[in-house]
Amino acid sequence: MRELGLINGRLVDMNENVVTMEDRGHQFGDGVYEVTKVYNGKCFALRPHLDRLYQSLRAIRIPATYTFEELVQFHEALIKESGITEGSIYLQITRGAAPRVHPFPEQVVPCLTMSIRPSGPVKQELRDNGVKIILIPDERWLRCDIKSLNLLSNVLGKQQAKEAGCYEAVMVRDGSVTEGTSSNFFVVKDGVIWTHPATNLILKGVTRTILLERLAKELDLTILEKAFDVSFVKGASEAFLSGTSTEIMPVISIDGKLVNDGVVGPITRKLQAAYTQLIDEECGRN
Ligand code: PLP
């Protein structure tokens, strides 16, 4: 088993220097990315991740130079050649290499890099007992729906959470609670689940969509895609995060105040169990 990289379709050693200094991803963060989880040697929810990748590319006007089938093949090759059965695959597409000026180059040759690394299951202790979060101002741009390589605000926010001894920082813009730095955010009030609508102000998470369109329906739970404020959050009976790496993560403390006396609530538990079951089914895990 070994970590493995890929550049423009060619498998490479993870330590090989493959990206040039003039790559616009390096110079400007001019690119987009995706991350998918590998369970039992299979990519989970690869189709919606790739659909979103094409949307992100369109949004920032990078031409798509790989077909859906090719990208699936690259994911499969990374799994097969690395021998990694439990891991994460990162994929970045940048606007390629060009002398450093802001406008697009005349001839754009996008650069695709991918990598696979092992990643264990989400820590059982956190899954079971939940995590603490802080609320911070959302200082990002207004196209948070694009999965852009520009993650400066997210990086600073996550570091702030870490320094506060918390798992995640959830952002607040103009009074509305938007999402985490690398996750979507949900609260439960009076038995109804609330989450920010999928506008330009959040990333429409693949996990969020699975939760809304599949798990909540199967479990007969009501989800509202509607903005809510900080006082609403502080009065919630449950809160949780969703994301590819985060899966469904209970939140038990917000800005130092316990949610539901620090006990993970029943709706979060049901969704967690249903999500795990879906992974088991889709990836043939026992
Ligand atoms: N929101 C942000 C800002 C993210 O970076 C992520 C994941 O990286 C998510 C939400 C969750 O999205 P997904 O469920 O597709 O992983």
mmCIF file of C-alpha atoms and ligand atoms in Angstrom:
data_model
loop_
_atom_site.group_PDB
_atom_site.id
_atom_site.type_symbol
_atom_site.label_atom_id
_atom_site.label_comp_id
_atom_site.label_asym_id
_atom_site.label_seq_id
_atom_site.Cartn_x
_atom_site.Cartn_y
_atom_site.Cartn_z
ATOM 1 C CA MET A 1 0.000 0.000 0.000
ATOM 2 C CA ARG A 2 1.419 3.409 -0.900
ATOM 3 C CA GLU A 3 0.281 6.965 -1.443
ATOM 4 C CA LEU A 4 0.112 7.749 -5.122
ATOM 5 C CA GLY A 5 -0.273 10.774 -7.364
ATOM 6 C CA LEU A 6 -1.473 11.387 -10.886
ATOM 7 C CA ILE A 7 -0.812 14.270 -13.240
ATOM 8 C CA ASN A 8 -2.753 14.674 -16.461
ATOM 9 C CA GLY A 9 -3.546 10.969 -16.518
ATOM 10 C CA ARG A 10 -0.045 9.721 -15.624
ATOM 11 C CA LEU A 11 0.480 7.924 -12.317
ATOM 12 C CA VAL A 12 3.392 9.371 -10.358
ATOM 13 C CA ASP A 13 5.138 8.918 -7.066
ATOM 14 C CA MET A 14 3.649 11.228 -4.435
ATOM 15 C CA ASN A 15 7.051 12.850 -3.862
ATOM 16 C CA GLU A 16 7.734 13.587 -7.514
ATOM 17 C CA ASN A 17 7.792 17.311 -8.333
ATOM 18 C CA VAL A 18 5.218 17.542 -11.068
ATOM 19 C CA VAL A 19 3.682 21.009 -10.929
ATOM 20 C CA THR A 20 5.543 23.944 -12.387
ATOM 21 C CA MET A 21 6.088 27.213 -10.522
ATOM 22 C CA GLU A 22 4.019 29.006 -13.185
ATOM 23 C CA ASP A 23 0.914 26.914 -12.626
ATOM 24 C CA ARG A 24 -2.002 29.286 -12.044
ATOM 25 C CA GLY A 25 -3.241 27.113 -9.216
ATOM 26 C CA HIS A 26 -0.025 27.914 -7.385
ATOM 27 C CA GLN A 27 0.123 31.564 -8.483
ATOM 28 C CA PHE A 28 -3.544 32.543 -8.049
ATOM 29 C CA GLY A 29 -5.452 29.597 -6.597
ATOM 30 C CA ASP A 30 -6.974 29.626 -10.102
ATOM 31 C CA GLY A 31 -8.648 26.243 -10.092
ATOM 32 C CA VAL A 32 -11.208 23.938 -8.553
ATOM 33 C CA TYR A 33 -11.119 20.675 -6.635
ATOM 34 C CA GLU A 34 -13.028 17.701 -5.334
ATOM 35 C CA VAL A 35 -12.435 15.099 -2.684
ATOM 36 C CA THR A 36 -14.031 11.685 -2.525
ATOM 37 C CA LYS A 37 -13.788 8.966 0.085
ATOM 38 C CA VAL A 38 -12.774 5.431 -0.703
ATOM 39 C CA TYR A 39 -14.437 2.726 1.354
ATOM 40 C CA ASN A 40 -13.690 -0.945 0.800
ATOM 41 C CA GLY A 41 -11.737 -0.063 -2.340
ATOM 42 C CA LYS A 42 -14.647 1.847 -3.933
ATOM 43 C CA CYS A 43 -15.303 5.546 -4.385
ATOM 44 C CA PHE A 44 -18.437 6.646 -2.581
ATOM 45 C CA ALA A 45 -20.789 9.005 -4.464
ATOM 46 C CA LEU A 46 -18.296 9.621 -7.255
ATOM 47 C CA ARG A 47 -20.927 10.682 -9.805
ATOM 48 C CA PRO A 48 -22.266 13.680 -7.832
ATOM 49 C CA HIS A 49 -18.702 14.726 -7.008
ATOM 50 C CA LEU A 50 -17.764 14.702 -10.685
ATOM 51 C CA ASP A 51 -21.004 16.469 -11.646
ATOM 52 C CA ARG A 52 -20.111 19.221 -9.197
ATOM 53 C CA LEU A 53 -16.550 19.346 -10.554
ATOM 54 C CA TYR A 54 -17.889 20.066 -14.049
ATOM 55 C CA GLN A 55 -20.177 22.758 -12.601
ATOM 56 C CA SER A 56 -17.238 24.382 -10.822
ATOM 57 C CA LEU A 57 -15.147 24.274 -14.012
ATOM 58 C CA ARG A 58 -17.974 25.910 -15.999
ATOM 59 C CA ALA A 59 -18.420 28.563 -13.330
ATOM 60 C CA ILE A 60 -14.804 29.715 -13.574
ATOM 61 C CA ARG A 61 -14.527 29.077 -17.331
ATOM 62 C CA ILE A 62 -11.868 26.353 -17.312
ATOM 63 C CA PRO A 63 -12.496 24.032 -20.257
ATOM 64 C CA ALA A 64 -13.245 20.421 -19.335
ATOM 65 C CA THR A 65 -10.584 18.361 -21.074
ATOM 66 C CA TYR A 66 -11.345 14.996 -19.457
ATOM 67 C CA THR A 67 -14.519 13.031 -19.909
ATOM 68 C CA PHE A 68 -16.528 11.666 -17.044
ATOM 69 C CA GLU A 69 -15.382 8.141 -17.953
ATOM 70 C CA GLU A 70 -11.713 9.168 -17.961
ATOM 71 C CA LEU A 71 -12.019 10.741 -14.531
ATOM 72 C CA VAL A 72 -13.698 7.585 -13.209
ATOM 73 C CA GLN A 73 -10.828 5.538 -14.683
ATOM 74 C CA PHE A 74 -8.244 7.766 -12.989
ATOM 75 C CA HIS A 75 -9.961 7.243 -9.628
ATOM 76 C CA GLU A 76 -10.048 3.494 -10.187
ATOM 77 C CA ALA A 77 -6.388 3.392 -11.275
ATOM 78 C CA LEU A 78 -5.308 5.270 -8.150
ATOM 79 C CA ILE A 79 -7.171 2.813 -5.924
ATOM 80 C CA LYS A 80 -5.878 -0.239 -7.793
ATOM 81 C CA GLU A 81 -2.243 0.832 -8.095
ATOM 82 C CA SER A 82 -1.964 2.226 -4.572
ATOM 83 C CA GLY A 83 -3.619 -0.777 -2.922
ATOM 84 C CA ILE A 84 -5.446 1.683 -0.642
ATOM 85 C CA THR A 85 -8.919 0.451 0.260
ATOM 86 C CA GLU A 86 -9.808 3.059 2.923
ATOM 87 C CA GLY A 87 -8.705 6.501 1.895
ATOM 88 C CA SER A 88 -9.357 9.852 0.279
ATOM 89 C CA ILE A 89 -8.792 10.956 -3.289
ATOM 90 C CA TYR A 90 -8.135 14.638 -3.946
ATOM 91 C CA LEU A 91 -8.475 16.045 -7.440
ATOM 92 C CA GLN A 92 -7.490 19.525 -8.566
ATOM 93 C CA ILE A 93 -7.882 21.141 -11.976
ATOM 94 C CA THR A 94 -6.135 24.459 -12.521
ATOM 95 C CA ARG A 95 -6.058 26.868 -15.457
ATOM 96 C CA GLY A 96 -2.578 25.489 -16.183
ATOM 97 C CA ALA A 97 0.834 27.103 -16.553
ATOM 98 C CA ALA A 98 1.369 30.587 -17.985
ATOM 99 C CA PRO A 99 3.486 33.667 -17.262
ATOM 100 C CA ARG A 100 2.021 35.399 -14.230
ATOM 101 C CA VAL A 101 -0.552 37.904 -15.409
ATOM 102 C CA HIS A 102 -4.133 37.935 -14.175
ATOM 103 C CA PRO A 103 -6.079 37.503 -17.459
ATOM 104 C CA PHE A 104 -6.501 33.991 -18.810
ATOM 105 C CA PRO A 105 -3.743 32.794 -21.174
ATOM 106 C CA GLU A 106 -4.690 32.709 -24.889
ATOM 107 C CA GLN A 107 -4.302 28.941 -24.926
ATOM 108 C CA VAL A 108 -5.484 27.348 -21.716
ATOM 109 C CA VAL A 109 -4.114 23.869 -21.063
ATOM 110 C CA PRO A 110 -5.712 22.849 -17.779
ATOM 111 C CA CYS A 111 -3.617 20.855 -15.340
ATOM 112 C CA LEU A 112 -5.176 17.872 -13.550
ATOM 113 C CA THR A 113 -3.525 16.511 -10.429
ATOM 114 C CA MET A 114 -4.886 13.788 -8.202
ATOM 115 C CA SER A 115 -3.654 11.953 -5.147
ATOM 116 C CA ILE A 116 -4.751 9.068 -2.974
ATOM 117 C CA ARG A 117 -3.906 8.686 0.702
ATOM 118 C CA PRO A 118 -5.086 6.250 3.314
ATOM 119 C CA SER A 119 -7.544 7.662 5.822
ATOM 120 C CA GLY A 120 -9.010 5.708 8.661
ATOM 121 C CA PRO A 121 -12.630 5.862 9.733
ATOM 122 C CA VAL A 122 -13.880 9.028 11.433
ATOM 123 C CA LYS A 123 -12.779 8.837 15.088
ATOM 124 C CA GLN A 124 -15.321 6.743 16.930
ATOM 125 C CA GLU A 125 -15.110 8.946 19.992
ATOM 126 C CA LEU A 126 -16.131 12.010 17.989
ATOM 127 C CA ARG A 127 -18.857 10.170 16.067
ATOM 128 C CA ASP A 128 -20.329 8.876 19.304
ATOM 129 C CA ASN A 129 -19.955 11.847 21.615
ATOM 130 C CA GLY A 130 -19.981 14.798 19.214
ATOM 131 C CA VAL A 131 -17.729 17.800 18.745
ATOM 132 C CA LYS A 132 -17.462 21.432 19.783
ATOM 133 C CA ILE A 133 -17.709 24.295 17.302
ATOM 134 C CA ILE A 134 -17.317 28.054 17.321
ATOM 135 C CA LEU A 135 -19.195 30.644 15.284
ATOM 136 C CA ILE A 136 -17.105 33.113 13.283
ATOM 137 C CA PRO A 137 -17.836 35.846 10.713
ATOM 138 C CA ASP A 138 -18.109 34.540 7.143
ATOM 139 C CA GLU A 139 -15.468 36.588 5.339
ATOM 140 C CA ARG A 140 -15.480 34.637 2.068
ATOM 141 C CA TRP A 141 -16.333 35.872 -1.405
ATOM 142 C CA LEU A 142 -19.855 35.607 -2.829
ATOM 143 C CA ARG A 143 -19.383 32.426 -4.905
ATOM 144 C CA CYS A 144 -19.081 29.862 -2.141
ATOM 145 C CA ASP A 145 -21.046 27.463 -4.381
ATOM 146 C CA ILE A 146 -17.881 26.987 -6.468
ATOM 147 C CA LYS A 147 -15.467 24.435 -4.989
ATOM 148 C CA SER A 148 -12.541 26.751 -5.583
ATOM 149 C CA LEU A 149 -8.931 26.149 -4.619
ATOM 150 C CA ASN A 150 -9.017 29.558 -2.905
ATOM 151 C CA LEU A 151 -9.536 28.425 0.672
ATOM 152 C CA LEU A 152 -7.847 31.183 2.632
ATOM 153 C CA SER A 153 -10.864 32.133 4.758
ATOM 154 C CA ASN A 154 -11.611 28.461 5.362
ATOM 155 C CA VAL A 155 -8.004 27.789 6.399
ATOM 156 C CA LEU A 156 -7.974 30.751 8.793
ATOM 157 C CA GLY A 157 -11.364 29.746 10.214
ATOM 158 C CA LYS A 158 -10.339 26.137 10.774
ATOM 159 C CA GLN A 159 -7.152 27.277 12.506
ATOM 160 C CA GLN A 160 -9.227 29.548 14.753
ATOM 161 C CA ALA A 161 -11.401 26.541 15.646
ATOM 162 C CA LYS A 162 -8.322 24.443 16.379
ATOM 163 C CA GLU A 163 -6.843 27.132 18.611
ATOM 164 C CA ALA A 164 -10.167 27.296 20.478
ATOM 165 C CA GLY A 165 -10.026 23.522 21.037
ATOM 166 C CA CYS A 166 -12.897 22.994 18.605
ATOM 167 C CA TYR A 167 -13.482 20.702 15.635
ATOM 168 C CA GLU A 168 -14.996 23.240 13.277
ATOM 169 C CA ALA A 169 -15.803 26.914 12.823
ATOM 170 C CA VAL A 170 -19.264 27.621 11.451
ATOM 171 C CA MET A 171 -19.635 30.910 9.643
ATOM 172 C CA VAL A 172 -22.187 33.691 9.972
ATOM 173 C CA ARG A 173 -22.923 36.189 7.193
ATOM 174 C CA ASP A 174 -25.302 39.143 7.637
ATOM 175 C CA GLY A 175 -26.817 37.414 10.644
ATOM 176 C CA SER A 176 -27.434 34.090 8.862
ATOM 177 C CA VAL A 177 -25.529 30.937 9.752
ATOM 178 C CA THR A 178 -24.081 29.586 6.516
ATOM 179 C CA GLU A 179 -21.792 26.542 6.852
ATOM 180 C CA GLY A 180 -18.586 25.178 8.330
ATOM 181 C CA THR A 181 -15.127 25.796 6.878
ATOM 182 C CA SER A 182 -15.209 22.294 5.372
ATOM 183 C CA SER A 183 -18.706 21.059 6.153
ATOM 184 C CA ASN A 184 -22.386 21.937 5.929
ATOM 185 C CA PHE A 185 -24.289 22.780 9.099
ATOM 186 C CA PHE A 186 -27.694 21.694 10.371
ATOM 187 C CA VAL A 187 -29.772 22.342 13.461
ATOM 188 C CA VAL A 188 -32.891 20.621 14.748
ATOM 189 C CA LYS A 189 -35.722 22.568 16.341
ATOM 190 C CA ASP A 190 -39.138 21.195 17.245
ATOM 191 C CA GLY A 191 -38.314 18.003 15.373
ATOM 192 C CA VAL A 192 -37.569 19.846 12.104
ATOM 193 C CA ILE A 193 -34.077 19.953 10.557
ATOM 194 C CA TRP A 194 -32.904 23.317 9.251
ATOM 195 C CA THR A 195 -30.006 24.065 6.926
ATOM 196 C CA HIS A 196 -28.969 27.075 4.861
ATOM 197 C CA PRO A 197 -30.411 26.977 1.314
ATOM 198 C CA ALA A 198 -28.027 25.987 -1.478
ATOM 199 C CA THR A 199 -27.423 29.519 -2.771
ATOM 200 C CA ASN A 200 -24.165 31.215 -3.762
ATOM 201 C CA LEU A 201 -23.428 31.565 -0.033
ATOM 202 C CA ILE A 202 -22.621 27.894 0.642
ATOM 203 C CA LEU A 203 -21.139 24.863 -1.033
ATOM 204 C CA LYS A 204 -23.878 22.454 -2.009
ATOM 205 C CA GLY A 205 -22.295 19.485 -0.258
ATOM 206 C CA VAL A 206 -22.663 16.044 -1.764
ATOM 207 C CA THR A 207 -23.254 14.668 1.735
ATOM 208 C CA ARG A 208 -25.844 17.415 2.341
ATOM 209 C CA THR A 209 -27.676 16.415 -0.848
ATOM 210 C CA ILE A 210 -27.624 12.720 0.129
ATOM 211 C CA LEU A 211 -29.027 13.705 3.491
ATOM 212 C CA LEU A 212 -31.777 15.871 2.013
ATOM 213 C CA GLU A 213 -32.776 13.809 -0.964
ATOM 214 C CA ARG A 214 -32.285 10.328 0.357
ATOM 215 C CA LEU A 215 -31.755 9.785 4.082
ATOM 216 C CA ALA A 216 -34.317 12.289 5.377
ATOM 217 C CA LYS A 217 -36.923 10.891 2.991
ATOM 218 C CA GLU A 218 -36.210 7.282 3.983
ATOM 219 C CA LEU A 219 -36.434 8.227 7.643
ATOM 220 C CA ASP A 220 -39.477 10.442 7.084
ATOM 221 C CA LEU A 221 -37.722 13.476 8.553
ATOM 222 C CA THR A 222 -38.577 17.048 7.607
ATOM 223 C CA ILE A 223 -35.707 19.231 6.374
ATOM 224 C CA LEU A 224 -36.145 22.925 5.694
ATOM 225 C CA GLU A 225 -33.647 24.709 3.461
ATOM 226 C CA LYS A 226 -34.076 28.071 5.090
ATOM 227 C CA ALA A 227 -31.701 30.633 6.571
ATOM 228 C CA PHE A 228 -31.581 30.968 10.364
ATOM 229 C CA ASP A 229 -29.721 33.174 12.789
ATOM 230 C CA VAL A 230 -27.406 32.718 15.764
ATOM 231 C CA SER A 231 -30.146 32.949 18.413
ATOM 232 C CA PHE A 232 -32.043 30.191 16.569
ATOM 233 C CA VAL A 233 -28.920 28.025 16.711
ATOM 234 C CA LYS A 234 -28.500 28.648 20.420
ATOM 235 C CA GLY A 235 -32.071 27.429 20.971
ATOM 236 C CA ALA A 236 -31.651 24.259 18.901
ATOM 237 C CA SER A 237 -32.209 20.802 20.388
ATOM 238 C CA GLU A 238 -29.620 19.182 18.087
ATOM 239 C CA ALA A 239 -26.906 20.317 15.710
ATOM 240 C CA PHE A 240 -24.643 18.455 13.329
ATOM 241 C CA LEU A 241 -22.192 18.843 10.448
ATOM 242 C CA SER A 242 -22.035 16.958 7.161
ATOM 243 C CA GLY A 243 -19.203 16.436 4.707
ATOM 244 C CA THR A 244 -17.287 13.852 2.732
ATOM 245 C CA SER A 245 -14.549 13.558 5.348
ATOM 246 C CA THR A 246 -16.705 14.622 8.298
ATOM 247 C CA GLU A 247 -19.583 12.275 7.353
ATOM 248 C CA ILE A 248 -22.366 13.155 9.812
ATOM 249 C CA MET A 249 -20.872 14.636 12.931
ATOM 250 C CA PRO A 250 -22.903 15.570 15.999
ATOM 251 C CA VAL A 251 -22.255 19.015 17.518
ATOM 252 C CA ILE A 252 -22.601 19.165 21.290
ATOM 253 C CA SER A 253 -21.245 22.612 22.064
ATOM 254 C CA ILE A 254 -21.487 25.942 20.243
ATOM 255 C CA ASP A 255 -19.351 28.850 21.445
ATOM 256 C CA GLY A 256 -18.990 27.053 24.770
ATOM 257 C CA LYS A 257 -22.747 26.549 25.268
ATOM 258 C CA LEU A 258 -23.962 22.940 25.368
ATOM 259 C CA VAL A 259 -26.530 21.726 22.850
ATOM 260 C CA ASN A 260 -29.130 19.438 24.467
ATOM 261 C CA ASP A 261 -27.010 19.340 27.668
ATOM 262 C CA GLY A 262 -24.169 17.836 25.626
ATOM 263 C CA VAL A 263 -26.093 14.700 24.666
ATOM 264 C CA VAL A 264 -26.232 13.699 20.982
ATOM 265 C CA GLY A 265 -29.868 13.812 19.871
ATOM 266 C CA PRO A 266 -32.013 11.073 18.272
ATOM 267 C CA ILE A 267 -32.350 12.665 14.818
ATOM 268 C CA THR A 268 -28.585 13.026 14.456
ATOM 269 C CA ARG A 269 -28.154 9.400 15.548
ATOM 270 C CA LYS A 270 -30.694 8.155 13.003
ATOM 271 C CA LEU A 271 -29.048 10.090 10.172
ATOM 272 C CA GLN A 272 -25.595 8.872 11.174
ATOM 273 C CA ALA A 273 -26.762 5.255 11.167
ATOM 274 C CA ALA A 274 -28.548 5.647 7.820
ATOM 275 C CA TYR A 275 -25.476 7.257 6.248
ATOM 276 C CA THR A 276 -23.219 4.432 7.453
ATOM 277 C CA GLN A 277 -25.690 1.899 6.098
ATOM 278 C CA LEU A 278 -25.737 3.647 2.724
ATOM 279 C CA ILE A 279 -21.930 3.501 2.529
ATOM 280 C CA ASP A 280 -22.073 -0.189 3.460
ATOM 281 C CA GLU A 281 -24.586 -0.853 0.681
ATOM 282 C CA GLU A 282 -22.966 1.259 -2.018
ATOM 283 C CA CYS A 283 -19.412 0.120 -1.311
ATOM 284 C CA GLY A 284 -20.197 -3.487 -0.444
ATOM 285 C CA ARG A 285 -18.899 -3.061 3.092
ATOM 286 C CA ASN A 286 -20.011 -5.515 5.772
HETATM 287 N N1 PLP B 1 -18.849 23.257 2.767
HETATM 288 C C1 PLP B 1 -17.551 23.499 2.534
HETATM 289 C C2 PLP B 1 -17.039 24.896 2.609
HETATM 290 C C3 PLP B 1 -16.676 22.439 2.225
HETATM 291 O O1 PLP B 1 -15.375 22.685 1.967
HETATM 292 C C4 PLP B 1 -17.185 21.121 2.195
HETATM 293 C C5 PLP B 1 -16.312 19.981 1.889
HETATM 294 O O2 PLP B 1 -15.153 20.095 1.635
HETATM 295 C C6 PLP B 1 -18.553 20.915 2.459
HETATM 296 C C7 PLP B 1 -19.355 22.015 2.725
HETATM 297 C C8 PLP B 1 -19.139 19.538 2.411
HETATM 298 O O3 PLP B 1 -19.266 19.110 1.091
HETATM 299 P P1 PLP B 1 -19.248 17.569 0.703
HETATM 300 O O4 PLP B 1 -20.385 16.943 1.457
HETATM 301 O O5 PLP B 1 -19.470 17.559 -0.764
HETATM 302 O O6 PLP B 1 -17.934 17.034 1.116
#
